[in-house]
Protein backbone atom coordinates (compact mmCIF):
# COMPACT_ATOMS: atom_id res chain seq x y z
CA UNK A 1 0.00 0.00 0.00
CA UNK A 2 1.45 3.36 -1.05
CA UNK A 3 0.35 6.98 -0.81
CA UNK A 4 1.73 9.91 -2.76
CA UNK A 5 0.79 13.59 -2.36
CA UNK A 6 1.03 16.56 -4.74
CA UNK A 7 4.23 17.74 -3.04
CA UNK A 8 6.12 14.61 -4.10
CA UNK A 9 6.02 12.80 -0.76
CA UNK A 10 5.52 9.04 -1.06
CA UNK A 11 5.20 6.50 1.74
CA UNK A 12 4.30 2.83 2.02
CA UNK A 13 1.99 1.34 4.63
CA UNK A 14 3.51 -2.15 4.52
CA UNK A 15 2.22 -5.21 2.70
CA UNK A 16 -0.83 -7.43 2.56
CA UNK A 17 -0.88 -11.12 1.66
CA UNK A 18 -3.65 -11.88 -0.83
CA UNK A 19 -2.57 -15.41 -1.84
CA UNK A 20 -5.86 -17.11 -0.92
CA UNK A 21 -7.92 -16.76 -4.09
CA UNK A 22 -10.60 -18.57 -6.02
CA UNK A 23 -11.06 -17.97 -9.77
CA UNK A 24 -8.50 -15.18 -9.51
CA UNK A 25 -10.68 -13.42 -6.94
CA UNK A 26 -9.30 -12.76 -3.47
CA UNK A 27 -11.21 -14.41 -0.64
CA UNK A 28 -8.90 -13.76 2.32
CA UNK A 29 -6.31 -11.10 3.01
CA UNK A 30 -4.00 -10.48 5.95
CA UNK A 31 -1.31 -8.13 7.15
CA UNK A 32 1.50 -8.36 7.80
CA UNK A 33 2.21 -11.20 5.38
CA UNK A 34 3.02 -14.37 7.35
CA UNK A 35 6.49 -15.79 6.82
CA UNK A 36 7.89 -12.61 5.29
CA UNK A 37 11.25 -11.55 6.68
CA UNK A 38 11.96 -7.92 7.52
CA UNK A 39 14.58 -7.89 4.73
CA UNK A 40 12.07 -8.96 2.08
CA UNK A 41 9.45 -6.59 3.50
CA UNK A 42 11.88 -3.69 3.18
CA UNK A 43 12.87 -4.70 -0.36
CA UNK A 44 9.25 -4.91 -1.54
CA UNK A 45 8.30 -1.63 0.12
CA UNK A 46 11.34 0.08 -1.38
CA UNK A 47 10.44 -1.18 -4.87
CA UNK A 48 6.86 0.03 -4.47
CA UNK A 49 7.91 3.49 -3.35
CA UNK A 50 10.47 3.76 -6.17
CA UNK A 51 7.85 2.76 -8.75
CA UNK A 52 5.40 5.37 -7.45
CA UNK A 53 8.11 8.04 -7.36
CA UNK A 54 9.17 7.26 -10.94
CA UNK A 55 5.76 8.30 -12.27
CA UNK A 56 5.12 11.13 -9.79
CA UNK A 57 2.26 9.19 -8.29
CA UNK A 58 -0.42 11.11 -6.41
CA UNK A 59 -3.16 9.05 -4.77
CA UNK A 60 -3.64 5.87 -2.80
CA UNK A 61 -2.34 2.90 -4.72
CA UNK A 62 -1.44 -0.74 -4.39
CA UNK A 63 1.65 -2.18 -6.03
CA UNK A 64 1.11 -5.90 -6.53
CA UNK A 65 3.83 -8.52 -6.64
CA UNK A 66 3.76 -12.24 -7.32
CA UNK A 67 6.18 -14.55 -5.56
CA UNK A 68 7.78 -17.77 -6.73
CA UNK A 69 7.54 -19.74 -3.51
CA UNK A 70 8.61 -23.08 -4.99
CA UNK A 71 11.88 -22.73 -3.11
CA UNK A 72 13.09 -20.48 -0.35
CA UNK A 73 11.31 -17.12 -0.52
CA UNK A 74 13.71 -14.32 -1.39
CA UNK A 75 13.46 -10.81 -2.83
CA UNK A 76 14.94 -11.89 -6.18
CA UNK A 77 12.10 -14.41 -6.62
CA UNK A 78 9.37 -11.78 -6.26
CA UNK A 79 8.20 -9.97 -9.38
CA UNK A 80 6.18 -6.85 -10.15
CA UNK A 81 2.71 -7.72 -11.46
CA UNK A 82 0.62 -4.55 -11.64
CA UNK A 83 -0.41 -1.39 -9.84
CA UNK A 84 -4.00 -0.66 -8.81
CA UNK A 85 -4.41 3.11 -8.74
CA UNK A 86 -7.03 3.17 -6.00
CA UNK A 87 -7.93 1.73 -2.64
CA UNK A 88 -8.74 -1.96 -2.75
CA UNK A 89 -11.31 -4.13 -1.01
CA UNK A 90 -8.71 -5.39 1.46
CA UNK A 91 -7.51 -1.95 2.61
CA UNK A 92 -9.11 -2.37 6.10
CA UNK A 93 -6.39 -4.81 7.17
CA UNK A 94 -3.83 -2.06 6.57
CA UNK A 95 -5.98 0.36 8.54
CA UNK A 96 -6.12 -2.11 11.43
CA UNK A 97 -2.36 -2.59 11.71
CA UNK A 98 -1.41 1.07 11.16
CA UNK A 99 -4.28 2.95 12.79
CA UNK A 100 -4.62 5.08 9.65
CA UNK A 101 -7.95 5.91 7.96
CA UNK A 102 -6.97 5.33 4.33
CA UNK A 103 -10.19 6.75 2.90
CA UNK A 104 -9.59 9.99 4.81
CA UNK A 105 -6.00 10.16 3.58
CA UNK A 106 -7.10 9.63 -0.03
CA UNK A 107 -9.59 12.50 0.25
CA UNK A 108 -6.97 14.78 1.80
CA UNK A 109 -4.56 14.04 -1.05
CA UNK A 110 -7.31 14.76 -3.61
CA UNK A 111 -7.78 18.16 -1.91
CA UNK A 112 -4.11 18.91 -2.48
CA UNK A 113 -3.06 18.49 1.13
CA UNK A 114 0.37 17.29 2.15
CA UNK A 115 0.68 13.87 3.79
CA UNK A 116 0.27 14.43 7.53
CA UNK A 117 2.77 11.67 8.42
CA UNK A 118 6.16 10.42 7.34
CA UNK A 119 7.50 6.92 6.82
CA UNK A 120 9.08 6.98 10.27
CA UNK A 121 5.66 7.57 11.83
CA UNK A 122 4.33 4.26 10.48
CA UNK A 123 4.73 1.02 12.42
CA UNK A 124 3.07 -2.39 12.28
CA UNK A 125 0.79 -3.00 15.25
CA UNK A 126 -0.40 -6.60 15.62
CA UNK A 127 -2.02 -8.71 12.91
CA UNK A 128 -5.22 -8.32 10.88
CA UNK A 129 -7.22 -10.74 8.72
CA UNK A 130 -10.09 -10.01 6.35
CA UNK A 131 -12.57 -12.51 4.93
CA UNK A 132 -15.09 -11.78 2.20
CA UNK A 133 -18.60 -12.84 3.17
CA UNK A 134 -20.24 -13.88 -0.10
CA UNK A 135 -23.78 -14.94 -0.98
CA UNK A 136 -22.69 -18.11 -2.77
CA UNK A 137 -23.93 -21.68 -2.89
CA UNK A 138 -20.96 -23.82 -1.87
CA UNK A 139 -22.83 -26.98 -2.96
CA UNK A 140 -23.45 -25.59 -6.46
CA UNK A 141 -19.97 -24.63 -7.65
CA UNK A 142 -20.05 -21.41 -5.57
CA UNK A 143 -22.65 -19.81 -7.85
CA UNK A 144 -24.15 -16.55 -6.53
CA UNK A 145 -27.16 -16.95 -4.25
CA UNK A 146 -29.96 -14.38 -4.36
CA UNK A 147 -32.89 -13.74 -2.06
CA UNK A 148 -33.97 -11.83 1.03
CA UNK A 149 -31.83 -11.59 4.16
CA UNK A 150 -34.40 -12.99 6.57
CA UNK A 151 -31.85 -12.83 9.39
CA UNK A 152 -28.70 -10.72 9.47
CA UNK A 153 -26.80 -10.37 12.74
CA UNK A 154 -23.23 -9.05 12.69
CA UNK A 155 -20.54 -10.24 15.09
CA UNK A 156 -19.21 -7.72 17.59
CA UNK A 157 -16.34 -7.48 20.02
CA UNK A 158 -12.96 -5.89 20.52
CA UNK A 159 -10.91 -6.00 17.34
CA UNK A 160 -13.87 -7.12 15.19
CA UNK A 161 -15.04 -4.95 12.28
CA UNK A 162 -17.74 -5.52 9.65
CA UNK A 163 -17.88 -3.37 6.50
CA UNK A 164 -21.14 -3.95 4.68
CA UNK A 165 -24.11 -2.28 2.99
CA UNK A 166 -26.95 -4.58 3.97
CA UNK A 167 -29.56 -4.80 6.71
CA UNK A 168 -31.96 -7.55 7.70
CA UNK A 169 -34.90 -7.66 5.27
CA UNK A 170 -32.92 -6.38 2.28
CA UNK A 171 -32.57 -8.36 -0.94
CA UNK A 172 -29.35 -9.75 -2.41
CA UNK A 173 -29.93 -8.95 -6.10
CA UNK A 174 -28.61 -10.52 -9.30
CA UNK A 175 -27.05 -7.29 -10.59
CA UNK A 176 -23.91 -6.97 -8.47
CA UNK A 177 -21.00 -8.83 -6.95
CA UNK A 178 -22.32 -11.40 -4.42
CA UNK A 179 -20.18 -10.02 -1.59
CA UNK A 180 -22.37 -9.17 1.39
CA UNK A 181 -19.66 -7.89 3.67
CA UNK A 182 -16.03 -7.79 4.67
CA UNK A 183 -15.28 -9.33 8.05
CA UNK A 184 -12.07 -7.99 9.59
CA UNK A 185 -10.38 -8.85 12.86
CA UNK A 186 -7.29 -7.51 14.63
CA UNK A 187 -5.19 -9.24 17.25
CA UNK A 188 -1.90 -8.82 19.02
CA UNK A 189 -0.44 -11.51 16.75
CA UNK A 190 -1.59 -13.90 13.99
CA UNK A 191 -2.65 -16.61 16.45
CA UNK A 192 -4.94 -14.23 18.31
CA UNK A 193 -6.32 -12.84 15.04
CA UNK A 194 -7.20 -16.35 13.86
CA UNK A 195 -8.95 -17.08 17.17
CA UNK A 196 -10.95 -13.86 16.90
CA UNK A 197 -11.89 -14.66 13.30
CA UNK A 198 -13.16 -18.12 14.26
CA UNK A 199 -15.28 -16.59 17.03
CA UNK A 200 -16.60 -13.87 14.70
CA UNK A 201 -17.61 -16.44 12.08
CA UNK A 202 -19.48 -18.42 14.74
CA UNK A 203 -21.31 -15.28 15.82
CA UNK A 204 -22.33 -14.22 12.29
CA UNK A 205 -25.97 -15.05 11.51
CA UNK A 206 -27.05 -14.95 7.86
CA UNK A 207 -30.27 -16.59 6.69
CA UNK A 208 -32.30 -16.37 3.50
CA UNK A 209 -29.39 -16.89 1.11
CA UNK A 210 -26.64 -19.50 0.90
PDB file of C-alpha atoms in Angstrom:
ATOM      1  CA  UNK A   1       0.000   0.000   0.000  1.00  0.00           C
ATOM      2  CA  UNK A   2       1.452   3.363  -1.055  1.00  0.00           C
ATOM      3  CA  UNK A   3       0.355   6.983  -0.806  1.00  0.00           C
ATOM      4  CA  UNK A   4       1.727   9.914  -2.756  1.00  0.00           C
ATOM      5  CA  UNK A   5       0.795  13.591  -2.364  1.00  0.00           C
ATOM      6  CA  UNK A   6       1.033  16.557  -4.735  1.00  0.00           C
ATOM      7  CA  UNK A   7       4.232  17.740  -3.040  1.00  0.00           C
ATOM      8  CA  UNK A   8       6.116  14.607  -4.105  1.00  0.00           C
ATOM      9  CA  UNK A   9       6.020  12.795  -0.762  1.00  0.00           C
ATOM     10  CA  UNK A  10       5.519   9.036  -1.064  1.00  0.00           C
ATOM     11  CA  UNK A  11       5.199   6.500   1.741  1.00  0.00           C
ATOM     12  CA  UNK A  12       4.305   2.834   2.023  1.00  0.00           C
ATOM     13  CA  UNK A  13       1.991   1.336   4.630  1.00  0.00           C
ATOM     14  CA  UNK A  14       3.505  -2.150   4.524  1.00  0.00           C
ATOM     15  CA  UNK A  15       2.221  -5.212   2.705  1.00  0.00           C
ATOM     16  CA  UNK A  16      -0.832  -7.434   2.561  1.00  0.00           C
ATOM     17  CA  UNK A  17      -0.876 -11.119   1.662  1.00  0.00           C
ATOM     18  CA  UNK A  18      -3.653 -11.883  -0.831  1.00  0.00           C
ATOM     19  CA  UNK A  19      -2.573 -15.411  -1.837  1.00  0.00           C
ATOM     20  CA  UNK A  20      -5.864 -17.113  -0.921  1.00  0.00           C
ATOM     21  CA  UNK A  21      -7.921 -16.756  -4.088  1.00  0.00           C
ATOM     22  CA  UNK A  22     -10.598 -18.570  -6.025  1.00  0.00           C
ATOM     23  CA  UNK A  23     -11.062 -17.969  -9.772  1.00  0.00           C
ATOM     24  CA  UNK A  24      -8.497 -15.178  -9.514  1.00  0.00           C
ATOM     25  CA  UNK A  25     -10.680 -13.418  -6.943  1.00  0.00           C
ATOM     26  CA  UNK A  26      -9.302 -12.764  -3.470  1.00  0.00           C
ATOM     27  CA  UNK A  27     -11.214 -14.411  -0.636  1.00  0.00           C
ATOM     28  CA  UNK A  28      -8.900 -13.760   2.323  1.00  0.00           C
ATOM     29  CA  UNK A  29      -6.309 -11.095   3.012  1.00  0.00           C
ATOM     30  CA  UNK A  30      -4.003 -10.477   5.947  1.00  0.00           C
ATOM     31  CA  UNK A  31      -1.309  -8.132   7.146  1.00  0.00           C
ATOM     32  CA  UNK A  32       1.496  -8.361   7.795  1.00  0.00           C
ATOM     33  CA  UNK A  33       2.213 -11.203   5.384  1.00  0.00           C
ATOM     34  CA  UNK A  34       3.017 -14.371   7.347  1.00  0.00           C
ATOM     35  CA  UNK A  35       6.486 -15.792   6.816  1.00  0.00           C
ATOM     36  CA  UNK A  36       7.885 -12.608   5.294  1.00  0.00           C
ATOM     37  CA  UNK A  37      11.251 -11.546   6.677  1.00  0.00           C
ATOM     38  CA  UNK A  38      11.965  -7.918   7.518  1.00  0.00           C
ATOM     39  CA  UNK A  39      14.580  -7.886   4.730  1.00  0.00           C
ATOM     40  CA  UNK A  40      12.068  -8.958   2.076  1.00  0.00           C
ATOM     41  CA  UNK A  41       9.448  -6.595   3.500  1.00  0.00           C
ATOM     42  CA  UNK A  42      11.877  -3.689   3.176  1.00  0.00           C
ATOM     43  CA  UNK A  43      12.867  -4.698  -0.361  1.00  0.00           C
ATOM     44  CA  UNK A  44       9.245  -4.907  -1.539  1.00  0.00           C
ATOM     45  CA  UNK A  45       8.297  -1.625   0.116  1.00  0.00           C
ATOM     46  CA  UNK A  46      11.341   0.077  -1.376  1.00  0.00           C
ATOM     47  CA  UNK A  47      10.438  -1.180  -4.869  1.00  0.00           C
ATOM     48  CA  UNK A  48       6.857   0.030  -4.468  1.00  0.00           C
ATOM     49  CA  UNK A  49       7.907   3.492  -3.352  1.00  0.00           C
ATOM     50  CA  UNK A  50      10.468   3.761  -6.171  1.00  0.00           C
ATOM     51  CA  UNK A  51       7.850   2.757  -8.746  1.00  0.00           C
ATOM     52  CA  UNK A  52       5.402   5.365  -7.447  1.00  0.00           C
ATOM     53  CA  UNK A  53       8.108   8.039  -7.363  1.00  0.00           C
ATOM     54  CA  UNK A  54       9.175   7.264 -10.941  1.00  0.00           C
ATOM     55  CA  UNK A  55       5.765   8.299 -12.266  1.00  0.00           C
ATOM     56  CA  UNK A  56       5.124  11.126  -9.786  1.00  0.00           C
ATOM     57  CA  UNK A  57       2.261   9.186  -8.287  1.00  0.00           C
ATOM     58  CA  UNK A  58      -0.421  11.112  -6.412  1.00  0.00           C
ATOM     59  CA  UNK A  59      -3.159   9.047  -4.771  1.00  0.00           C
ATOM     60  CA  UNK A  60      -3.638   5.873  -2.796  1.00  0.00           C
ATOM     61  CA  UNK A  61      -2.338   2.897  -4.718  1.00  0.00           C
ATOM     62  CA  UNK A  62      -1.437  -0.739  -4.393  1.00  0.00           C
ATOM     63  CA  UNK A  63       1.648  -2.176  -6.032  1.00  0.00           C
ATOM     64  CA  UNK A  64       1.111  -5.899  -6.533  1.00  0.00           C
ATOM     65  CA  UNK A  65       3.827  -8.525  -6.642  1.00  0.00           C
ATOM     66  CA  UNK A  66       3.760 -12.238  -7.321  1.00  0.00           C
ATOM     67  CA  UNK A  67       6.179 -14.552  -5.560  1.00  0.00           C
ATOM     68  CA  UNK A  68       7.783 -17.770  -6.727  1.00  0.00           C
ATOM     69  CA  UNK A  69       7.543 -19.743  -3.506  1.00  0.00           C
ATOM     70  CA  UNK A  70       8.614 -23.079  -4.989  1.00  0.00           C
ATOM     71  CA  UNK A  71      11.882 -22.732  -3.112  1.00  0.00           C
ATOM     72  CA  UNK A  72      13.093 -20.477  -0.346  1.00  0.00           C
ATOM     73  CA  UNK A  73      11.306 -17.120  -0.515  1.00  0.00           C
ATOM     74  CA  UNK A  74      13.714 -14.318  -1.388  1.00  0.00           C
ATOM     75  CA  UNK A  75      13.464 -10.813  -2.830  1.00  0.00           C
ATOM     76  CA  UNK A  76      14.941 -11.895  -6.181  1.00  0.00           C
ATOM     77  CA  UNK A  77      12.105 -14.414  -6.624  1.00  0.00           C
ATOM     78  CA  UNK A  78       9.374 -11.785  -6.257  1.00  0.00           C
ATOM     79  CA  UNK A  79       8.199  -9.969  -9.382  1.00  0.00           C
ATOM     80  CA  UNK A  80       6.176  -6.847 -10.147  1.00  0.00           C
ATOM     81  CA  UNK A  81       2.710  -7.720 -11.460  1.00  0.00           C
ATOM     82  CA  UNK A  82       0.615  -4.546 -11.635  1.00  0.00           C
ATOM     83  CA  UNK A  83      -0.414  -1.394  -9.838  1.00  0.00           C
ATOM     84  CA  UNK A  84      -3.996  -0.663  -8.814  1.00  0.00           C
ATOM     85  CA  UNK A  85      -4.412   3.109  -8.740  1.00  0.00           C
ATOM     86  CA  UNK A  86      -7.027   3.170  -6.003  1.00  0.00           C
ATOM     87  CA  UNK A  87      -7.933   1.734  -2.641  1.00  0.00           C
ATOM     88  CA  UNK A  88      -8.737  -1.960  -2.748  1.00  0.00           C
ATOM     89  CA  UNK A  89     -11.310  -4.133  -1.011  1.00  0.00           C
ATOM     90  CA  UNK A  90      -8.713  -5.394   1.457  1.00  0.00           C
ATOM     91  CA  UNK A  91      -7.508  -1.952   2.610  1.00  0.00           C
ATOM     92  CA  UNK A  92      -9.105  -2.371   6.098  1.00  0.00           C
ATOM     93  CA  UNK A  93      -6.386  -4.813   7.174  1.00  0.00           C
ATOM     94  CA  UNK A  94      -3.832  -2.063   6.573  1.00  0.00           C
ATOM     95  CA  UNK A  95      -5.984   0.356   8.543  1.00  0.00           C
ATOM     96  CA  UNK A  96      -6.118  -2.106  11.434  1.00  0.00           C
ATOM     97  CA  UNK A  97      -2.355  -2.590  11.712  1.00  0.00           C
ATOM     98  CA  UNK A  98      -1.407   1.074  11.155  1.00  0.00           C
ATOM     99  CA  UNK A  99      -4.282   2.946  12.791  1.00  0.00           C
ATOM    100  CA  UNK A 100      -4.622   5.081   9.653  1.00  0.00           C
ATOM    101  CA  UNK A 101      -7.948   5.908   7.962  1.00  0.00           C
ATOM    102  CA  UNK A 102      -6.968   5.327   4.327  1.00  0.00           C
ATOM    103  CA  UNK A 103     -10.190   6.753   2.904  1.00  0.00           C
ATOM    104  CA  UNK A 104      -9.593   9.992   4.810  1.00  0.00           C
ATOM    105  CA  UNK A 105      -5.996  10.156   3.580  1.00  0.00           C
ATOM    106  CA  UNK A 106      -7.099   9.632  -0.026  1.00  0.00           C
ATOM    107  CA  UNK A 107      -9.590  12.502   0.246  1.00  0.00           C
ATOM    108  CA  UNK A 108      -6.969  14.778   1.804  1.00  0.00           C
ATOM    109  CA  UNK A 109      -4.564  14.038  -1.053  1.00  0.00           C
ATOM    110  CA  UNK A 110      -7.308  14.763  -3.608  1.00  0.00           C
ATOM    111  CA  UNK A 111      -7.785  18.162  -1.914  1.00  0.00           C
ATOM    112  CA  UNK A 112      -4.109  18.909  -2.484  1.00  0.00           C
ATOM    113  CA  UNK A 113      -3.064  18.486   1.128  1.00  0.00           C
ATOM    114  CA  UNK A 114       0.372  17.286   2.147  1.00  0.00           C
ATOM    115  CA  UNK A 115       0.680  13.869   3.794  1.00  0.00           C
ATOM    116  CA  UNK A 116       0.267  14.426   7.531  1.00  0.00           C
ATOM    117  CA  UNK A 117       2.767  11.672   8.420  1.00  0.00           C
ATOM    118  CA  UNK A 118       6.162  10.425   7.343  1.00  0.00           C
ATOM    119  CA  UNK A 119       7.501   6.921   6.822  1.00  0.00           C
ATOM    120  CA  UNK A 120       9.083   6.980  10.267  1.00  0.00           C
ATOM    121  CA  UNK A 121       5.659   7.566  11.825  1.00  0.00           C
ATOM    122  CA  UNK A 122       4.326   4.262  10.478  1.00  0.00           C
ATOM    123  CA  UNK A 123       4.729   1.023  12.417  1.00  0.00           C
ATOM    124  CA  UNK A 124       3.066  -2.391  12.278  1.00  0.00           C
ATOM    125  CA  UNK A 125       0.791  -3.003  15.248  1.00  0.00           C
ATOM    126  CA  UNK A 126      -0.396  -6.600  15.624  1.00  0.00           C
ATOM    127  CA  UNK A 127      -2.015  -8.708  12.906  1.00  0.00           C
ATOM    128  CA  UNK A 128      -5.225  -8.319  10.883  1.00  0.00           C
ATOM    129  CA  UNK A 129      -7.218 -10.740   8.724  1.00  0.00           C
ATOM    130  CA  UNK A 130     -10.092 -10.015   6.354  1.00  0.00           C
ATOM    131  CA  UNK A 131     -12.568 -12.506   4.932  1.00  0.00           C
ATOM    132  CA  UNK A 132     -15.088 -11.784   2.202  1.00  0.00           C
ATOM    133  CA  UNK A 133     -18.599 -12.841   3.173  1.00  0.00           C
ATOM    134  CA  UNK A 134     -20.245 -13.879  -0.098  1.00  0.00           C
ATOM    135  CA  UNK A 135     -23.785 -14.941  -0.981  1.00  0.00           C
ATOM    136  CA  UNK A 136     -22.694 -18.110  -2.773  1.00  0.00           C
ATOM    137  CA  UNK A 137     -23.931 -21.676  -2.888  1.00  0.00           C
ATOM    138  CA  UNK A 138     -20.963 -23.822  -1.870  1.00  0.00           C
ATOM    139  CA  UNK A 139     -22.827 -26.981  -2.960  1.00  0.00           C
ATOM    140  CA  UNK A 140     -23.450 -25.591  -6.461  1.00  0.00           C
ATOM    141  CA  UNK A 141     -19.970 -24.633  -7.646  1.00  0.00           C
ATOM    142  CA  UNK A 142     -20.046 -21.412  -5.573  1.00  0.00           C
ATOM    143  CA  UNK A 143     -22.651 -19.815  -7.850  1.00  0.00           C
ATOM    144  CA  UNK A 144     -24.150 -16.545  -6.534  1.00  0.00           C
ATOM    145  CA  UNK A 145     -27.160 -16.954  -4.253  1.00  0.00           C
ATOM    146  CA  UNK A 146     -29.963 -14.379  -4.355  1.00  0.00           C
ATOM    147  CA  UNK A 147     -32.894 -13.743  -2.061  1.00  0.00           C
ATOM    148  CA  UNK A 148     -33.969 -11.829   1.032  1.00  0.00           C
ATOM    149  CA  UNK A 149     -31.833 -11.592   4.165  1.00  0.00           C
ATOM    150  CA  UNK A 150     -34.398 -12.992   6.570  1.00  0.00           C
ATOM    151  CA  UNK A 151     -31.845 -12.828   9.394  1.00  0.00           C
ATOM    152  CA  UNK A 152     -28.703 -10.724   9.472  1.00  0.00           C
ATOM    153  CA  UNK A 153     -26.797 -10.366  12.742  1.00  0.00           C
ATOM    154  CA  UNK A 154     -23.230  -9.047  12.693  1.00  0.00           C
ATOM    155  CA  UNK A 155     -20.539 -10.243  15.086  1.00  0.00           C
ATOM    156  CA  UNK A 156     -19.210  -7.725  17.593  1.00  0.00           C
ATOM    157  CA  UNK A 157     -16.337  -7.484  20.025  1.00  0.00           C
ATOM    158  CA  UNK A 158     -12.962  -5.892  20.524  1.00  0.00           C
ATOM    159  CA  UNK A 159     -10.911  -6.005  17.341  1.00  0.00           C
ATOM    160  CA  UNK A 160     -13.873  -7.117  15.186  1.00  0.00           C
ATOM    161  CA  UNK A 161     -15.042  -4.950  12.280  1.00  0.00           C
ATOM    162  CA  UNK A 162     -17.735  -5.521   9.646  1.00  0.00           C
ATOM    163  CA  UNK A 163     -17.883  -3.374   6.502  1.00  0.00           C
ATOM    164  CA  UNK A 164     -21.145  -3.951   4.677  1.00  0.00           C
ATOM    165  CA  UNK A 165     -24.106  -2.284   2.995  1.00  0.00           C
ATOM    166  CA  UNK A 166     -26.946  -4.582   3.970  1.00  0.00           C
ATOM    167  CA  UNK A 167     -29.562  -4.804   6.706  1.00  0.00           C
ATOM    168  CA  UNK A 168     -31.962  -7.551   7.696  1.00  0.00           C
ATOM    169  CA  UNK A 169     -34.895  -7.663   5.269  1.00  0.00           C
ATOM    170  CA  UNK A 170     -32.917  -6.378   2.276  1.00  0.00           C
ATOM    171  CA  UNK A 171     -32.574  -8.358  -0.944  1.00  0.00           C
ATOM    172  CA  UNK A 172     -29.353  -9.752  -2.408  1.00  0.00           C
ATOM    173  CA  UNK A 173     -29.929  -8.955  -6.100  1.00  0.00           C
ATOM    174  CA  UNK A 174     -28.607 -10.523  -9.300  1.00  0.00           C
ATOM    175  CA  UNK A 175     -27.051  -7.291 -10.589  1.00  0.00           C
ATOM    176  CA  UNK A 176     -23.912  -6.974  -8.475  1.00  0.00           C
ATOM    177  CA  UNK A 177     -21.001  -8.828  -6.955  1.00  0.00           C
ATOM    178  CA  UNK A 178     -22.321 -11.397  -4.423  1.00  0.00           C
ATOM    179  CA  UNK A 179     -20.181 -10.016  -1.594  1.00  0.00           C
ATOM    180  CA  UNK A 180     -22.370  -9.167   1.393  1.00  0.00           C
ATOM    181  CA  UNK A 181     -19.663  -7.888   3.675  1.00  0.00           C
ATOM    182  CA  UNK A 182     -16.029  -7.789   4.673  1.00  0.00           C
ATOM    183  CA  UNK A 183     -15.277  -9.332   8.052  1.00  0.00           C
ATOM    184  CA  UNK A 184     -12.067  -7.990   9.594  1.00  0.00           C
ATOM    185  CA  UNK A 185     -10.377  -8.846  12.864  1.00  0.00           C
ATOM    186  CA  UNK A 186      -7.286  -7.506  14.626  1.00  0.00           C
ATOM    187  CA  UNK A 187      -5.193  -9.245  17.246  1.00  0.00           C
ATOM    188  CA  UNK A 188      -1.900  -8.824  19.020  1.00  0.00           C
ATOM    189  CA  UNK A 189      -0.440 -11.508  16.746  1.00  0.00           C
ATOM    190  CA  UNK A 190      -1.587 -13.895  13.988  1.00  0.00           C
ATOM    191  CA  UNK A 191      -2.648 -16.609  16.448  1.00  0.00           C
ATOM    192  CA  UNK A 192      -4.940 -14.233  18.313  1.00  0.00           C
ATOM    193  CA  UNK A 193      -6.316 -12.839  15.040  1.00  0.00           C
ATOM    194  CA  UNK A 194      -7.205 -16.354  13.861  1.00  0.00           C
ATOM    195  CA  UNK A 195      -8.952 -17.083  17.167  1.00  0.00           C
ATOM    196  CA  UNK A 196     -10.952 -13.857  16.896  1.00  0.00           C
ATOM    197  CA  UNK A 197     -11.886 -14.662  13.298  1.00  0.00           C
ATOM    198  CA  UNK A 198     -13.157 -18.121  14.258  1.00  0.00           C
ATOM    199  CA  UNK A 199     -15.278 -16.592  17.026  1.00  0.00           C
ATOM    200  CA  UNK A 200     -16.595 -13.868  14.705  1.00  0.00           C
ATOM    201  CA  UNK A 201     -17.613 -16.445  12.084  1.00  0.00           C
ATOM    202  CA  UNK A 202     -19.484 -18.420  14.738  1.00  0.00           C
ATOM    203  CA  UNK A 203     -21.312 -15.276  15.824  1.00  0.00           C
ATOM    204  CA  UNK A 204     -22.328 -14.217  12.294  1.00  0.00           C
ATOM    205  CA  UNK A 205     -25.972 -15.047  11.510  1.00  0.00           C
ATOM    206  CA  UNK A 206     -27.053 -14.945   7.858  1.00  0.00           C
ATOM    207  CA  UNK A 207     -30.268 -16.587   6.689  1.00  0.00           C
ATOM    208  CA  UNK A 208     -32.299 -16.375   3.495  1.00  0.00           C
ATOM    209  CA  UNK A 209     -29.390 -16.888   1.108  1.00  0.00           C
ATOM    210  CA  UNK A 210     -26.644 -19.503   0.898  1.00  0.00           C
TER     211      UNK A 210
END
